[in-house]
GROMACS .gro file of N, CA and C in nm:
model
  462
    1MET      N    1  -0.922  -0.584  -4.907
    1MET     CA    2  -0.879  -0.460  -4.852
    1MET      C    3  -0.783  -0.451  -4.838
    2ARG      N    4  -0.703  -0.424  -4.856
    2ARG     CA    5  -0.608  -0.470  -4.803
    2ARG      C    6  -0.567  -0.295  -4.760
    3ALA      N    7  -0.374  -0.354  -4.644
    3ALA     CA    8  -0.338  -0.298  -4.503
    3ALA      C    9  -0.391  -0.176  -4.571
    4ARG      N   10  -0.326  -0.084  -4.677
    4ARG     CA   11  -0.328   0.085  -4.673
    4ARG      C   12  -0.450   0.138  -4.650
    5ASP      N   13  -0.599   0.029  -4.725
    5ASP     CA   14  -0.705   0.069  -4.710
    5ASP      C   15  -0.800   0.087  -4.581
    6LEU      N   16  -0.671   0.036  -4.468
    6LEU     CA   17  -0.757  -0.003  -4.345
    6LEU      C   18  -0.651   0.043  -4.217
    7ALA      N   19  -0.553   0.198  -4.316
    7ALA     CA   20  -0.511   0.252  -4.199
    7ALA      C   21  -0.589   0.344  -4.140
    8VAL      N   22  -0.580   0.390  -4.040
    8VAL     CA   23  -0.628   0.522  -3.970
    8VAL      C   24  -0.526   0.569  -3.896
    9GLU      N   25  -0.552   0.729  -3.888
    9GLU     CA   26  -0.457   0.817  -3.792
    9GLU      C   27  -0.470   0.729  -3.686
   10TYR      N   28  -0.369   0.734  -3.586
   10TYR     CA   29  -0.359   0.644  -3.477
   10TYR      C   30  -0.262   0.737  -3.384
   11GLU      N   31  -0.314   0.785  -3.312
   11GLU     CA   32  -0.169   0.786  -3.106
   11GLU      C   33  -0.046   0.752  -3.178
   12THR      N   34   0.032   0.812  -3.089
   12THR     CA   35   0.199   0.748  -3.094
   12THR      C   36   0.192   0.870  -3.049
   13VAL      N   37   0.288   0.790  -2.954
   13VAL     CA   38   0.425   0.874  -2.864
   13VAL      C   39   0.588   0.771  -2.866
   14GLY      N   40   0.714   0.863  -2.824
   14GLY     CA   41   0.818   0.809  -2.856
   14GLY      C   42   0.902   0.673  -2.857
   15VAL      N   43   0.914   0.662  -2.753
   15VAL     CA   44   0.995   0.629  -2.663
   15VAL      C   45   1.118   0.733  -2.519
   16ASP      N   46   0.996   0.791  -2.612
   16ASP     CA   47   1.194   0.942  -2.548
   16ASP      C   48   1.019   1.005  -2.449
   17SER      N   49   0.930   0.985  -2.447
   17SER     CA   50   0.817   1.087  -2.462
   17SER      C   51   0.764   1.009  -2.277
   18ASP      N   52   0.703   1.137  -2.197
   18ASP     CA   53   0.684   1.125  -2.108
   18ASP      C   54   0.555   0.968  -2.090
   19ALA      N   55   0.549   0.980  -1.933
   19ALA     CA   56   0.484   0.866  -1.975
   19ALA      C   57   0.377   0.900  -1.925
   20LEU      N   58   0.385   0.962  -1.833
   20LEU     CA   59   0.229   0.976  -1.761
   20LEU      C   60   0.184   1.124  -1.842
   21ASP      N   61   0.282   1.178  -1.931
   21ASP     CA   62   0.148   1.247  -2.040
   21ASP      C   63   0.083   1.129  -2.158
   22ALA      N   64   0.101   1.022  -2.225
   22ALA     CA   65   0.161   0.864  -2.305
   22ALA      C   66  -0.018   0.853  -2.241
   23ALA      N   67   0.041   0.828  -2.090
   23ALA     CA   68  -0.102   0.781  -2.001
   23ALA      C   69  -0.230   0.848  -2.053
   24ARG      N   70  -0.227   1.080  -1.960
   24ARG     CA   71  -0.313   1.125  -2.048
   24ARG      C   72  -0.353   1.124  -2.192
   25LEU      N   73  -0.289   1.043  -2.278
   25LEU     CA   74  -0.339   1.035  -2.395
   25LEU      C   75  -0.411   0.933  -2.441
   26MET      N   76  -0.406   0.795  -2.378
   26MET     CA   77  -0.472   0.632  -2.309
   26MET      C   78  -0.657   0.719  -2.293
   27ALA      N   79  -0.616   0.760  -2.160
   27ALA     CA   80  -0.676   0.831  -2.107
   27ALA      C   81  -0.810   0.937  -2.203
   28GLU      N   82  -0.745   0.990  -2.245
   28GLU     CA   83  -0.833   1.045  -2.327
   28GLU      C   84  -0.899   1.016  -2.437
   29HIS      N   85  -0.825   0.996  -2.525
   29HIS     CA   86  -0.937   0.920  -2.678
   29HIS      C   87  -0.913   0.768  -2.596
   30ARG      N   88  -0.977   0.728  -2.460
   30ARG     CA   89  -1.014   0.571  -2.455
   30ARG      C   90  -0.908   0.496  -2.514
   31LEU      N   91  -0.819   0.485  -2.527
   31LEU     CA   92  -0.746   0.416  -2.631
   31LEU      C   93  -0.663   0.300  -2.607
   32PRO      N   94  -0.729   0.130  -2.649
   32PRO     CA   95  -0.618   0.019  -2.593
   32PRO      C   96  -0.516   0.026  -2.543
   33ALA      N   97  -0.414   0.126  -2.623
   33ALA     CA   98  -0.283   0.134  -2.637
   33ALA      C   99  -0.235   0.182  -2.765
   34LEU      N  100  -0.101   0.224  -2.703
   34LEU     CA  101  -0.084   0.350  -2.758
   34LEU      C  102   0.050   0.299  -2.846
   35LEU      N  103   0.109   0.275  -2.979
   35LEU     CA  104   0.177   0.244  -3.067
   35LEU      C  105   0.313   0.377  -3.008
   36VAL      N  106   0.415   0.254  -3.027
   36VAL     CA  107   0.557   0.302  -2.952
   36VAL      C  108   0.695   0.374  -3.076
   37LEU      N  109   0.655   0.502  -3.136
   37LEU     CA  110   0.830   0.462  -3.226
   37LEU      C  111   0.875   0.512  -3.191
   38ASP      N  112   1.011   0.457  -3.227
   38ASP     CA  113   1.197   0.522  -3.250
   38ASP      C  114   1.217   0.633  -3.237
   39GLU      N  115   1.369   0.646  -3.227
   39GLU     CA  116   1.361   0.757  -3.265
   39GLU      C  117   1.447   0.803  -3.345
   40ARG      N  118   1.412   0.681  -3.496
   40ARG     CA  119   1.373   0.763  -3.600
   40ARG      C  120   1.214   0.744  -3.739
   41GLY      N  121   1.164   0.740  -3.567
   41GLY     CA  122   0.975   0.732  -3.590
   41GLY      C  123   0.925   0.633  -3.695
   42ALA      N  124   0.953   0.486  -3.615
   42ALA     CA  125   0.917   0.325  -3.743
   42ALA      C  126   0.891   0.302  -3.530
   43PRO      N  127   0.832   0.191  -3.554
   43PRO     CA  128   0.726   0.123  -3.480
   43PRO      C  129   0.876   0.010  -3.402
   44LYS      N  130   0.867   0.054  -3.276
   44LYS     CA  131   0.917  -0.014  -3.150
   44LYS      C  132   0.854  -0.118  -3.080
   45ALA      N  133   0.777  -0.150  -3.042
   45ALA     CA  134   0.648  -0.159  -2.953
   45ALA      C  135   0.512  -0.135  -2.936
   46ILE      N  136   0.410  -0.187  -2.857
   46ILE     CA  137   0.264  -0.159  -2.840
   46ILE      C  138   0.269  -0.150  -2.687
   47LEU      N  139   0.218  -0.061  -2.649
   47LEU     CA  140   0.150   0.004  -2.527
   47LEU      C  141   0.098  -0.003  -2.468
   48PRO      N  142  -0.002  -0.141  -2.412
   48PRO     CA  143  -0.130  -0.258  -2.374
   48PRO      C  144  -0.186  -0.078  -2.281
   49ALA      N  145  -0.214  -0.072  -2.211
   49ALA     CA  146  -0.279   0.063  -2.170
   49ALA      C  147  -0.295  -0.049  -1.970
   50SER      N  148  -0.317  -0.160  -2.003
   50SER     CA  149  -0.274  -0.245  -1.855
   50SER      C  150  -0.160  -0.236  -1.800
   51GLN      N  151  -0.108  -0.237  -1.917
   51GLN     CA  152   0.054  -0.263  -1.859
   51GLN      C  153   0.096  -0.124  -1.774
   52MET      N  154   0.071  -0.021  -1.844
   52MET     CA  155   0.024   0.056  -1.829
   52MET      C  156  -0.017   0.082  -1.644
   53ILE      N  157  -0.226   0.110  -1.656
   53ILE     CA  158  -0.193  -0.045  -1.488
   53ILE      C  159  -0.072  -0.135  -1.388
   54LYS      N  160  -0.086  -0.205  -1.425
   54LYS     CA  161  -0.023  -0.256  -1.361
   54LYS      C  162   0.134  -0.194  -1.321
   55ILE      N  163   0.201  -0.048  -1.365
   55ILE     CA  164   0.245   0.005  -1.378
   55ILE      C  165   0.212   0.097  -1.216
   56LEU      N  166   0.125   0.144  -1.258
   56LEU     CA  167   0.023   0.207  -1.124
   56LEU      C  168  -0.020   0.148  -1.004
   57VAL      N  169  -0.039   0.008  -0.968
   57VAL     CA  170  -0.083  -0.066  -0.882
   57VAL      C  171   0.051  -0.062  -0.765
   58PRO      N  172   0.090  -0.063  -0.714
   58PRO     CA  173   0.172  -0.122  -0.592
   58PRO      C  174   0.170  -0.249  -0.644
   59GLY      N  175   0.356  -0.308  -0.657
   59GLY     CA  176   0.325  -0.472  -0.658
   59GLY      C  177   0.321  -0.584  -0.572
   60TYR      N  178   0.259  -0.533  -0.476
   60TYR     CA  179   0.237  -0.569  -0.320
   60TYR      C  180   0.111  -0.625  -0.319
   61VAL      N  181   0.001  -0.551  -0.431
   61VAL     CA  182  -0.098  -0.553  -0.465
   61VAL      C  183  -0.108  -0.620  -0.543
   62VAL      N  184  -0.017  -0.647  -0.628
   62VAL     CA  185  -0.070  -0.705  -0.776
   62VAL      C  186  -0.064  -0.857  -0.730
   63GLU      N  187   0.026  -0.864  -0.654
   63GLU     CA  188   0.076  -1.020  -0.597
   63GLU      C  189  -0.034  -1.015  -0.527
   64ASP      N  190  -0.093  -0.964  -0.348
   64ASP     CA  191  -0.265  -1.030  -0.360
   64ASP      C  192  -0.277  -0.921  -0.387
   65PRO      N  193  -0.391  -0.924  -0.425
   65PRO     CA  194  -0.546  -0.817  -0.493
   65PRO      C  195  -0.617  -0.761  -0.398
   66THR      N  196  -0.632  -0.896  -0.284
   66THR     CA  197  -0.696  -0.890  -0.181
   66THR      C  198  -0.642  -0.743  -0.101
   67LEU      N  199  -0.545  -0.666  -0.088
   67LEU     CA  200  -0.509  -0.641  -0.055
   67LEU      C  201  -0.549  -0.407  -0.089
   68ALA      N  202  -0.512  -0.435  -0.237
   68ALA     CA  203  -0.642  -0.393  -0.295
   68ALA      C  204  -0.730  -0.273  -0.108
   69ALA      N  205  -0.809  -0.356  -0.107
   69ALA     CA  206  -0.926  -0.347   0.010
   69ALA      C  207  -0.851  -0.211   0.096
   70VAL      N  208  -0.750  -0.251   0.106
   70VAL     CA  209  -0.660  -0.180   0.279
   70VAL      C  210  -0.599  -0.072   0.273
   71VAL      N  211  -0.569  -0.015   0.120
   71VAL     CA  212  -0.506   0.135   0.111
   71VAL      C  213  -0.603   0.250   0.118
   72ASP      N  214  -0.622   0.320   0.134
   72ASP     CA  215  -0.731   0.430   0.137
   72ASP      C  216  -0.708   0.483  -0.017
   73GLU      N  217  -0.800   0.563   0.096
   73GLU     CA  218  -0.823   0.655  -0.066
   73GLU      C  219  -0.714   0.742  -0.125
   74ARG      N  220  -0.759   0.841   0.006
   74ARG     CA  221  -0.576   0.973   0.027
   74ARG      C  222  -0.467   0.860  -0.080
   75HIS      N  223  -0.381   0.744  -0.050
   75HIS     CA  224  -0.306   0.671  -0.084
   75HIS      C  225  -0.348   0.658  -0.277
   76ALA      N  226  -0.465   0.550  -0.304
   76ALA     CA  227  -0.514   0.529  -0.400
   76ALA      C  228  -0.500   0.653  -0.503
   77ASP      N  229  -0.479   0.816  -0.405
   77ASP     CA  230  -0.566   0.887  -0.598
   77ASP      C  231  -0.410   0.961  -0.559
   78ARG      N  232  -0.292   0.887  -0.448
   78ARG     CA  233  -0.124   0.904  -0.504
   78ARG      C  234  -0.135   0.837  -0.618
   79LEU      N  235  -0.106   0.709  -0.711
   79LEU     CA  236  -0.125   0.609  -0.780
   79LEU      C  237  -0.065   0.604  -0.920
   80CYS      N  238  -0.075   0.766  -0.940
   80CYS     CA  239  -0.032   0.815  -1.075
   80CYS      C  240   0.116   0.849  -1.021
   81GLU      N  241   0.132   0.936  -0.978
   81GLU     CA  242   0.278   0.886  -0.923
   81GLU      C  243   0.387   0.894  -0.927
   82ALA      N  244   0.391   0.690  -0.958
   82ALA     CA  245   0.466   0.613  -1.018
   82ALA      C  246   0.467   0.662  -1.138
   83LEU      N  247   0.437   0.707  -1.215
   83LEU     CA  248   0.485   0.742  -1.304
   83LEU      C  249   0.570   0.816  -1.351
   84ALA      N  250   0.549   0.918  -1.311
   84ALA     CA  251   0.640   1.086  -1.254
   84ALA      C  252   0.771   1.047  -1.252
   85GLY      N  253   0.871   1.163  -1.356
   85GLY     CA  254   0.979   1.097  -1.414
   85GLY      C  255   1.046   0.995  -1.481
   86ARG      N  256   0.907   0.896  -1.598
   86ARG     CA  257   0.940   0.813  -1.614
   86ARG      C  258   0.935   0.840  -1.775
   87LYS      N  259   1.030   0.737  -1.862
   87LYS     CA  260   0.923   0.787  -1.987
   87LYS      C  261   0.897   0.627  -2.039
   88VAL      N  262   0.854   0.651  -2.078
   88VAL     CA  263   0.764   0.537  -2.223
   88VAL      C  264   0.845   0.381  -2.226
   89ARG      N  265   0.970   0.390  -2.212
   89ARG     CA  266   1.081   0.320  -2.240
   89ARG      C  267   1.053   0.217  -2.151
   90ASP      N  268   1.111   0.279  -1.983
   90ASP     CA  269   1.043   0.251  -1.936
   90ASP      C  270   0.951   0.193  -1.857
   91CYS      N  271   0.852   0.209  -1.905
   91CYS     CA  272   0.739   0.161  -1.895
   91CYS      C  273   0.682   0.055  -1.977
   92LEU      N  274   0.758   0.016  -2.119
   92LEU     CA  275   0.767  -0.125  -2.212
   92LEU      C  276   0.785  -0.237  -2.067
   93SER      N  277   0.705  -0.322  -2.169
   93SER     CA  278   0.744  -0.515  -2.122
   93SER      C  279   0.871  -0.579  -2.141
   94LYS      N  280   0.935  -0.581  -2.031
   94LYS     CA  281   1.084  -0.676  -2.107
   94LYS      C  282   1.052  -0.717  -2.274
   95THR      N  283   0.943  -0.822  -2.182
   95THR     CA  284   0.906  -1.001  -2.298
   95THR      C  285   0.798  -0.967  -2.397
   96ALA      N  286   0.810  -0.891  -2.404
   96ALA     CA  287   0.657  -0.795  -2.527
   96ALA      C  288   0.762  -0.855  -2.623
   97PRO      N  289   0.657  -0.885  -2.749
   97PRO     CA  290   0.730  -0.853  -2.897
   97PRO      C  291   0.697  -0.749  -2.905
   98PRO      N  292   0.752  -0.722  -3.046
   98PRO     CA  293   0.765  -0.610  -3.132
   98PRO      C  294   0.633  -0.635  -3.208
   99PRO      N  295   0.615  -0.447  -3.292
   99PRO     CA  296   0.506  -0.440  -3.349
   99PRO      C  297   0.456  -0.523  -3.428
  100ALA      N  298   0.306  -0.570  -3.437
  100ALA     CA  299   0.263  -0.678  -3.486
  100ALA      C  300   0.300  -0.555  -3.676
  101ILE      N  301   0.360  -0.530  -3.792
  101ILE     CA  302   0.364  -0.473  -3.900
  101ILE      C  303   0.340  -0.484  -4.045
  102ALA      N  304   0.178  -0.445  -4.119
  102ALA     CA  305   0.235  -0.489  -4.274
  102ALA      C  306   0.220  -0.452  -4.314
  103ALA      N  307   0.201  -0.447  -4.461
  103ALA     CA  308   0.345  -0.389  -4.557
  103ALA      C  309   0.122  -0.314  -4.591
  104PRO      N  310   0.190  -0.230  -4.723
  104PRO     CA  311   0.064  -0.142  -4.784
  104PRO      C  312  -0.040  -0.290  -4.841
  105ASP      N  313   0.013  -0.329  -4.875
  105ASP     CA  314  -0.062  -0.431  -4.982
  105ASP      C  315  -0.112  -0.542  -4.946
  106ASP      N  316  -0.119  -0.600  -4.789
  106ASP     CA  317  -0.104  -0.678  -4.752
  106ASP      C  318  -0.308  -0.656  -4.723
  107THR      N  319  -0.254  -0.829  -4.731
  107THR     CA  320  -0.464  -0.833  -4.747
  107THR      C  321  -0.539  -0.828  -4.624
  108ALA      N  322  -0.670  -0.843  -4.574
  108ALA     CA  323  -0.681  -0.815  -4.422
  108ALA      C  324  -0.645  -0.903  -4.386
  109LEU      N  325  -0.659  -1.055  -4.474
  109LEU     CA  326  -0.702  -1.145  -4.397
  109LEU      C  327  -0.521  -1.169  -4.314
  110GLU      N  328  -0.417  -1.153  -4.451
  110GLU     CA  329  -0.325  -1.114  -4.316
  110GLU      C  330  -0.284  -1.030  -4.276
  111VAL      N  331  -0.364  -0.904  -4.242
  111VAL     CA  332  -0.356  -0.844  -4.063
  111VAL      C  333  -0.405  -0.966  -4.016
  112ALA      N  334  -0.563  -0.964  -4.035
  112ALA     CA  335  -0.587  -1.029  -3.878
  112ALA      C  336  -0.518  -1.164  -3.843
  113ALA      N  337  -0.457  -1.232  -3.934
  113ALA     CA  338  -0.333  -1.368  -3.854
  113ALA      C  339  -0.249  -1.267  -3.819
  114GLN      N  340  -0.145  -1.161  -3.859
  114GLN     CA  341  -0.102  -1.088  -3.775
  114GLN      C  342  -0.148  -1.072  -3.639
  115MET      N  343  -0.218  -1.019  -3.636
  115MET     CA  344  -0.260  -0.947  -3.555
  115MET      C  345  -0.348  -1.043  -3.373
  116ALA      N  346  -0.396  -1.128  -3.411
  116ALA     CA  347  -0.395  -1.285  -3.310
  116ALA      C  348  -0.265  -1.311  -3.320
  117GLN      N  349  -0.184  -1.420  -3.440
  117GLN     CA  350  -0.083  -1.465  -3.380
  117GLN      C  351  -0.002  -1.413  -3.247
  118VAL      N  352  -0.011  -1.253  -3.252
  118VAL     CA  353   0.049  -1.168  -3.142
  118VAL      C  354  -0.023  -1.156  -3.016
  119ARG      N  355  -0.130  -1.166  -3.061
  119ARG     CA  356  -0.298  -1.100  -2.993
  119ARG      C  357  -0.264  -0.948  -2.990
  120SER      N  358  -0.239  -0.933  -3.024
  120SER     CA  359  -0.202  -0.778  -2.991
  120SER      C  360  -0.321  -0.637  -3.062
  121PRO      N  361  -0.377  -0.540  -2.994
  121PRO     CA  362  -0.521  -0.436  -3.026
  121PRO      C  363  -0.514  -0.368  -3.234
  122LEU      N  364  -0.377  -0.398  -3.188
  122LEU     CA  365  -0.344  -0.274  -3.287
  122LEU      C  366  -0.171  -0.359  -3.363
  123VAL      N  367  -0.262  -0.315  -3.561
  123VAL     CA  368  -0.069  -0.329  -3.638
  123VAL      C  369  -0.076  -0.216  -3.699
  124ALA      N  370   0.090  -0.207  -3.721
  124ALA     CA  371   0.132  -0.051  -3.813
  124ALA      C  372   0.127  -0.129  -3.970
  125VAL      N  373   0.110  -0.024  -4.005
  125VAL     CA  374   0.094  -0.005  -4.186
  125VAL      C  375   0.194   0.092  -4.249
  126VAL      N  376   0.352   0.001  -4.215
  126VAL     CA  377   0.408   0.086  -4.258
  126VAL      C  378   0.431   0.086  -4.421
  127ASP      N  379   0.519   0.162  -4.505
  127ASP     CA  380   0.616   0.189  -4.570
  127ASP      C  381   0.663   0.149  -4.603
  128ARG      N  382   0.810   0.082  -4.601
  128ARG     CA  383   0.932   0.035  -4.594
  128ARG      C  384   1.023   0.066  -4.776
  129ASP      N  385   1.108   0.159  -4.787
  129ASP     CA  386   1.188   0.200  -4.904
  129ASP      C  387   1.320   0.233  -4.852
  130ARG      N  388   1.426   0.307  -4.973
  130ARG     CA  389   1.521   0.304  -4.926
  130ARG      C  390   1.604   0.435  -4.914
  131SER      N  391   1.498   0.502  -4.819
  131SER     CA  392   1.514   0.680  -4.736
  131SER      C  393   1.424   0.638  -4.637
  132GLY      N  394   1.421   0.504  -4.569
  132GLY     CA  395   1.310   0.412  -4.445
  132GLY      C  396   1.169   0.384  -4.437
  133THR      N  397   1.197   0.450  -4.309
  133THR     CA  398   1.049   0.302  -4.307
  133THR      C  399   0.993   0.427  -4.214
  134ARG      N  400   0.875   0.426  -4.289
  134ARG     CA  401   0.738   0.597  -4.303
  134ARG      C  402   0.585   0.536  -4.292
  135LEU      N  403   0.441   0.534  -4.151
  135LEU     CA  404   0.421   0.455  -4.138
  135LEU      C  405   0.301   0.591  -4.139
  136LEU      N  406   0.220   0.462  -4.256
  136LEU     CA  407   0.114   0.541  -4.289
  136LEU      C  408  -0.012   0.512  -4.220
  137GLY      N  409  -0.044   0.451  -4.119
  137GLY     CA  410  -0.134   0.439  -4.002
  137GLY      C  411  -0.140   0.329  -3.960
  138VAL      N  412  -0.257   0.272  -3.792
  138VAL     CA  413  -0.279   0.199  -3.810
  138VAL      C  414  -0.395   0.070  -3.835
  139ILE      N  415  -0.379  -0.017  -3.826
  139ILE     CA  416  -0.498  -0.083  -3.774
  139ILE      C  417  -0.557  -0.133  -3.621
  140THR      N  418  -0.659  -0.073  -3.561
  140THR     CA  419  -0.715  -0.196  -3.466
  140THR      C  420  -0.767  -0.296  -3.442
  141ALA      N  421  -0.809  -0.376  -3.388
  141ALA     CA  422  -0.874  -0.461  -3.387
  141ALA      C  423  -0.971  -0.453  -3.440
  142SER      N  424  -1.022  -0.344  -3.305
  142SER     CA  425  -1.220  -0.336  -3.341
  142SER      C  426  -1.232  -0.299  -3.502
  143HIS      N  427  -1.108  -0.255  -3.548
  143HIS     CA  428  -1.169  -0.177  -3.664
  143HIS      C  429  -1.184  -0.245  -3.851
  144LEU      N  430  -1.036  -0.354  -3.787
  144LEU     CA  431  -1.136  -0.486  -3.924
  144LEU      C  432  -1.168  -0.494  -3.844
  145LEU      N  433  -1.175  -0.550  -3.729
  145LEU     CA  434  -1.330  -0.730  -3.710
  145LEU      C  435  -1.457  -0.558  -3.802
  146GLU      N  436  -1.408  -0.497  -3.714
  146GLU     CA  437  -1.581  -0.365  -3.868
  146GLU      C  438  -1.568  -0.407  -3.979
  147ARG      N  439  -1.479  -0.377  -4.045
  147ARG     CA  440  -1.454  -0.425  -4.173
  147ARG      C  441  -1.483  -0.576  -4.256
  148LEU      N  442  -1.366  -0.679  -4.180
  148LEU     CA  443  -1.503  -0.788  -4.211
  148LEU      C  444  -1.607  -0.818  -4.159
  149LEU      N  445  -1.660  -0.776  -4.070
  149LEU     CA  446  -1.836  -0.832  -4.105
  149LEU      C  447  -1.949  -0.808  -4.214
  150ALA      N  448  -1.882  -0.622  -4.300
  150ALA     CA  449  -1.905  -0.573  -4.259
  150ALA      C  450  -1.945  -0.582  -4.470
  151ALA      N  451  -1.782  -0.690  -4.484
  151ALA     CA  452  -1.739  -0.731  -4.621
  151ALA      C  453  -1.870  -0.835  -4.621
  152ALA      N  454  -1.879  -0.939  -4.492
  152ALA     CA  455  -1.938  -1.110  -4.528
  152ALA      C  456  -2.085  -1.034  -4.490
  153ALA      N  457  -2.153  -0.918  -4.450
  153ALA     CA  458  -2.299  -0.906  -4.453
  153ALA      C  459  -2.299  -0.978  -4.363
  154CYS      N  460  -2.217  -0.955  -4.299
  154CYS     CA  461  -2.251  -1.080  -4.037
  154CYS      C  462  -2.423  -1.027  -4.024
   0.00000   0.00000   0.00000
């Protein structure tokens, strides 16, 4: 199995996309993460859903989770306001590694190794040539696991 054969269409957002729209996209499609593209359409970052949740939760609650019990429902319902006016670029972790990128001819094992090395739920499959970078699709951890298990007849 080659990366080009494993790649599927996947939701992407741009770095300047609205953060609230990105969160809605994650929620509606139940995605573990989004692939973020730069201004040229090349993979820039992986935005995990957990990072979006971290932005929604007030810092004092992240530091002391016992304080979550004292936040009333009226205030909890307004957590999404933390994303208002933000762009996706504002939600990216400053310490996050660049996204794992596979070449179309990479093997399933090469993709799995990259995924494991950076602990990413996604690997972008891109074709690079003189005209630039073209996204062919994404390989998710669950899809890769499914294909590897099927091939091994486990």
